[in-house]
PDB file of C-alpha atoms in Angstrom:
ATOM      1  CA  MET A1231      -7.195  10.430  19.157  1.00 42.00           C
ATOM      2  CA  LYS A1232      -3.951   8.359  19.770  1.00 42.00           C
ATOM      3  CA  HIS A1233      -5.220   5.873  17.961  1.00 42.00           C
ATOM      4  CA  ALA A1234      -7.103   7.643  14.930  1.00 41.00           C
ATOM      5  CA  LEU A1235      -3.726   9.227  14.588  1.00 45.00           C
ATOM      6  CA  ALA A1236      -2.169   5.561  14.791  1.00 47.00           C
ATOM      7  CA  THR A1237      -4.865   4.701  12.370  1.00 41.00           C
ATOM      8  CA  VAL A1238      -4.649   7.323  10.325  1.00 45.00           C
ATOM      9  CA  LEU A1239      -0.517   7.007   9.519  1.00 48.00           C
ATOM     10  CA  SER A1240      -1.088   3.121   9.567  1.00 48.00           C
ATOM     11  CA  LEU A1241      -3.194   3.210   6.156  1.00 44.00           C
ATOM     12  CA  THR A1242      -1.355   5.930   4.972  1.00 45.00           C
ATOM     13  CA  LEU A1243       2.078   4.602   5.312  1.00 47.00           C
ATOM     14  CA  CYS A1244       0.629   0.860   3.662  1.00 47.00           C
ATOM     15  CA  GLY A1245      -1.158   3.206   0.863  1.00 48.00           C
ATOM     16  CA  ALA A1246      -4.465   3.155   1.706  1.00 42.00           C
ATOM     17  CA  THR A1247      -6.965   5.650   0.975  1.00 37.00           C
ATOM     18  CA  ALA A1248      -9.532   7.141   2.203  1.00 36.00           C
ATOM     19  CA  THR A1249     -11.269   8.470  -0.785  1.00 33.00           C
ATOM     20  CA  PRO A1250     -11.586   5.932  -3.856  1.00 34.00           C
ATOM     21  CA  ALA A1251     -10.828   9.870  -6.313  1.00 35.00           C
ATOM     22  CA  VAL A1252      -7.628  10.070  -4.768  1.00 33.00           C
ATOM     23  CA  ALA A1253      -4.763   7.988  -5.534  1.00 37.00           C
ATOM     24  CA  GLY A1254      -1.370   6.709  -3.610  1.00 35.00           C
ATOM     25  CA  PRO A1255      -1.803   7.790   0.558  1.00 38.00           C
ATOM     26  CA  PRO A1256      -3.977  10.091   2.053  1.00 39.00           C
ATOM     27  CA  ILE A1257      -3.168  13.606   2.459  1.00 39.00           C
ATOM     28  CA  ALA A1258      -4.896  13.756   5.958  1.00 47.00           C
ATOM     29  CA  THR A1259      -1.181  13.374   7.463  1.00 59.00           C
ATOM     30  CA  GLY A1260       0.279  16.471   5.035  1.00 71.00           C
ATOM     31  CA  CYS A1261       2.434  13.572   3.778  1.00 90.00           C
ATOM     32  CA  ARG A1262       2.347  12.047   0.499  1.00 92.00           C
ATOM     33  CA  LEU A1263       5.006   9.161  -0.814  1.00 93.00           C
ATOM     34  CA  GLY A1264       8.568  10.211  -1.665  1.00 95.00           C
ATOM     35  CA  LEU A1265       8.474  12.326   0.894  1.00 96.00           C
ATOM     36  CA  ALA A1266       9.888  13.020   4.635  1.00 97.00           C
ATOM     37  CA  CYS A1267       8.342  15.115   7.037  1.00 96.00           C
ATOM     38  CA  PHE A1268       9.475  16.532   9.755  1.00 97.00           C
ATOM     39  CA  TYR A1269       6.852  17.514  12.737  1.00 96.00           C
ATOM     40  CA  ASP A1270       6.860  20.415  15.291  1.00 95.00           C
ATOM     41  CA  SER A1271       4.490  18.020  17.365  1.00 93.00           C
ATOM     42  CA  VAL A1272       4.329  14.553  18.382  1.00 93.00           C
ATOM     43  CA  TRP A1273       0.906  13.864  17.392  1.00 91.00           C
ATOM     44  CA  ALA A1274       2.038  15.115  13.334  1.00 89.00           C
ATOM     45  CA  ASN A1275      -0.580  17.021  13.511  1.00 89.00           C
ATOM     46  CA  THR A1276       0.468  19.756  12.548  1.00 89.00           C
ATOM     47  CA  ARG A1277       1.708  21.577   9.297  1.00 91.00           C
ATOM     48  CA  PRO A1278       4.938  19.414   8.614  1.00 93.00           C
ATOM     49  CA  GLN A1279       8.609  20.647   6.415  1.00 95.00           C
ATOM     50  CA  SER A1280       8.074  17.983   3.831  1.00 96.00           C
ATOM     51  CA  TYR A1281      11.652  16.784   2.036  1.00 97.00           C
ATOM     52  CA  GLU A1282      11.266  15.037  -1.492  1.00 95.00           C
ATOM     53  CA  ASP A1283      14.568  11.787  -1.907  1.00 90.00           C
ATOM     54  CA  PRO A1284      16.885  13.983   1.231  1.00 94.00           C
ATOM     55  CA  ALA A1285      20.289  13.905   0.719  1.00 93.00           C
ATOM     56  CA  THR A1286      22.747  11.824   2.293  1.00 96.00           C
ATOM     57  CA  SER A1287      24.730  15.114   3.411  1.00 97.00           C
ATOM     58  CA  CYS A1288      24.033  16.987   6.355  1.00 98.00           C
ATOM     59  CA  THR A1289      20.256  19.543   6.545  1.00 98.00           C
ATOM     60  CA  ALA A1290      19.427  21.424   9.145  1.00 98.00           C
ATOM     61  CA  LEU A1291      15.518  21.050   9.756  1.00 98.00           C
ATOM     62  CA  PRO A1292      14.194  24.980  10.425  1.00 97.00           C
ATOM     63  CA  PHE A1293      12.522  23.892  13.876  1.00 97.00           C
ATOM     64  CA  ILE A1294      13.323  22.032  16.842  1.00 97.00           C
ATOM     65  CA  ALA A1295      10.819  18.374  14.522  1.00 97.00           C
ATOM     66  CA  LYS A1296       8.989  16.136  17.238  1.00 97.00           C
ATOM     67  CA  ALA A1297       7.698  14.193  14.732  1.00 96.00           C
ATOM     68  CA  LEU A1298       9.508  12.064  11.389  1.00 96.00           C
ATOM     69  CA  ILE A1299       7.284  10.815   8.660  1.00 95.00           C
ATOM     70  CA  ASN A1300       9.610   8.680   7.052  1.00 96.00           C
ATOM     71  CA  ASN A1301       7.772   8.368   3.756  1.00 95.00           C
ATOM     72  CA  THR A1302      10.714   7.660   1.670  1.00 96.00           C
ATOM     73  CA  SER A1303      12.800   4.191   1.254  1.00 95.00           C
ATOM     74  CA  ARG A1304      15.439   5.007   2.232  1.00 96.00           C
ATOM     75  CA  PRO A1305      16.342   4.933   6.599  1.00 97.00           C
ATOM     76  CA  ILE A1306      16.977   8.566   7.677  1.00 98.00           C
ATOM     77  CA  ALA A1307      19.813   9.451  10.190  1.00 98.00           C
ATOM     78  CA  LEU A1308      18.668  11.768  13.185  1.00 98.00           C
ATOM     79  CA  TYR A1309      20.486  14.754  14.662  1.00 98.00           C
ATOM     80  CA  SER A1310      20.381  16.670  17.961  1.00 98.00           C
ATOM     81  CA  ASP A1311      22.349  19.773  16.101  1.00 98.00           C
ATOM     82  CA  PRO A1312      22.229  21.571  13.141  1.00 98.00           C
ATOM     83  CA  HIS A1313      25.653  19.762  12.212  1.00 98.00           C
ATOM     84  CA  CYS A1314      25.034  16.419  12.392  1.00 98.00           C
ATOM     85  CA  ARG A1315      27.720  15.601  15.323  1.00 98.00           C
ATOM     86  CA  HIS A1316      25.374  14.474  17.845  1.00 98.00           C
ATOM     87  CA  PHE A1317      23.549  10.760  16.555  1.00 98.00           C
ATOM     88  CA  LEU A1318      19.838  10.595  18.580  1.00 97.00           C
ATOM     89  CA  LEU A1319      19.018   7.215  15.839  1.00 96.00           C
ATOM     90  CA  VAL A1320      18.205   5.707  12.119  1.00 97.00           C
ATOM     91  CA  GLU A1321      14.027   5.696  11.861  1.00 96.00           C
ATOM     92  CA  PRO A1322      13.255   2.555   9.351  1.00 96.00           C
ATOM     93  CA  SER A1323      11.684   3.947   6.039  1.00 95.00           C
ATOM     94  CA  LEU A1324       7.892   3.686   5.634  1.00 95.00           C
ATOM     95  CA  GLU A1325       7.740   4.097   9.164  1.00 94.00           C
ATOM     96  CA  PHE A1326       6.282   7.003  11.189  1.00 94.00           C
ATOM     97  CA  HIS A1327       7.634   7.953  15.048  1.00 94.00           C
ATOM     98  CA  SER A1328       7.737  11.041  17.359  1.00 95.00           C
ATOM     99  CA  TYR A1329      10.327  11.728  20.080  1.00 95.00           C
ATOM    100  CA  PRO A1330       8.561  14.096  23.363  1.00 94.00           C
ATOM    101  CA  VAL A1331      11.916  13.375  25.358  1.00 95.00           C
ATOM    102  CA  HIS A1332      14.435  14.477  21.990  1.00 95.00           C
ATOM    103  CA  ASP A1333      14.885  17.445  20.057  1.00 97.00           C
ATOM    104  CA  VAL A1334      16.112  16.698  16.344  1.00 98.00           C
ATOM    105  CA  ARG A1335      17.017  19.529  14.281  1.00 98.00           C
ATOM    106  CA  ALA A1336      19.338  17.584  11.454  1.00 98.00           C
ATOM    107  CA  PHE A1337      18.516  14.804   9.425  1.00 98.00           C
ATOM    108  CA  ARG A1338      20.850  12.346   6.238  1.00 97.00           C
ATOM    109  CA  ALA A1339      18.896   9.772   4.567  1.00 97.00           C
ATOM    110  CA  ARG A1340      21.009   6.408   4.900  1.00 94.00           C
TER     111      ARG A1340
END
């Protein structure tokens, strides 16, 4: 399962498609190009909370995020509180990361 998810995410982030009729990344991950997609599962196999063109202001998440597909062109800073006071880390654009030991509660684009 882990290898299959990594393969799907790798194909998604590279812009490959599983079916020729679909333009852009496959929708298996639920996160198309241009979106920052947060998941409440480290496997990114749940319905995402997606943000198109994320703002540089603090955005509180509606749940504790355990994974992010940053399918945007900007890095995203993650925070452990809903007011962006407790910085965790920055995720580069066009990458997938999961957080088994972190509770992500807010973010902002950089």
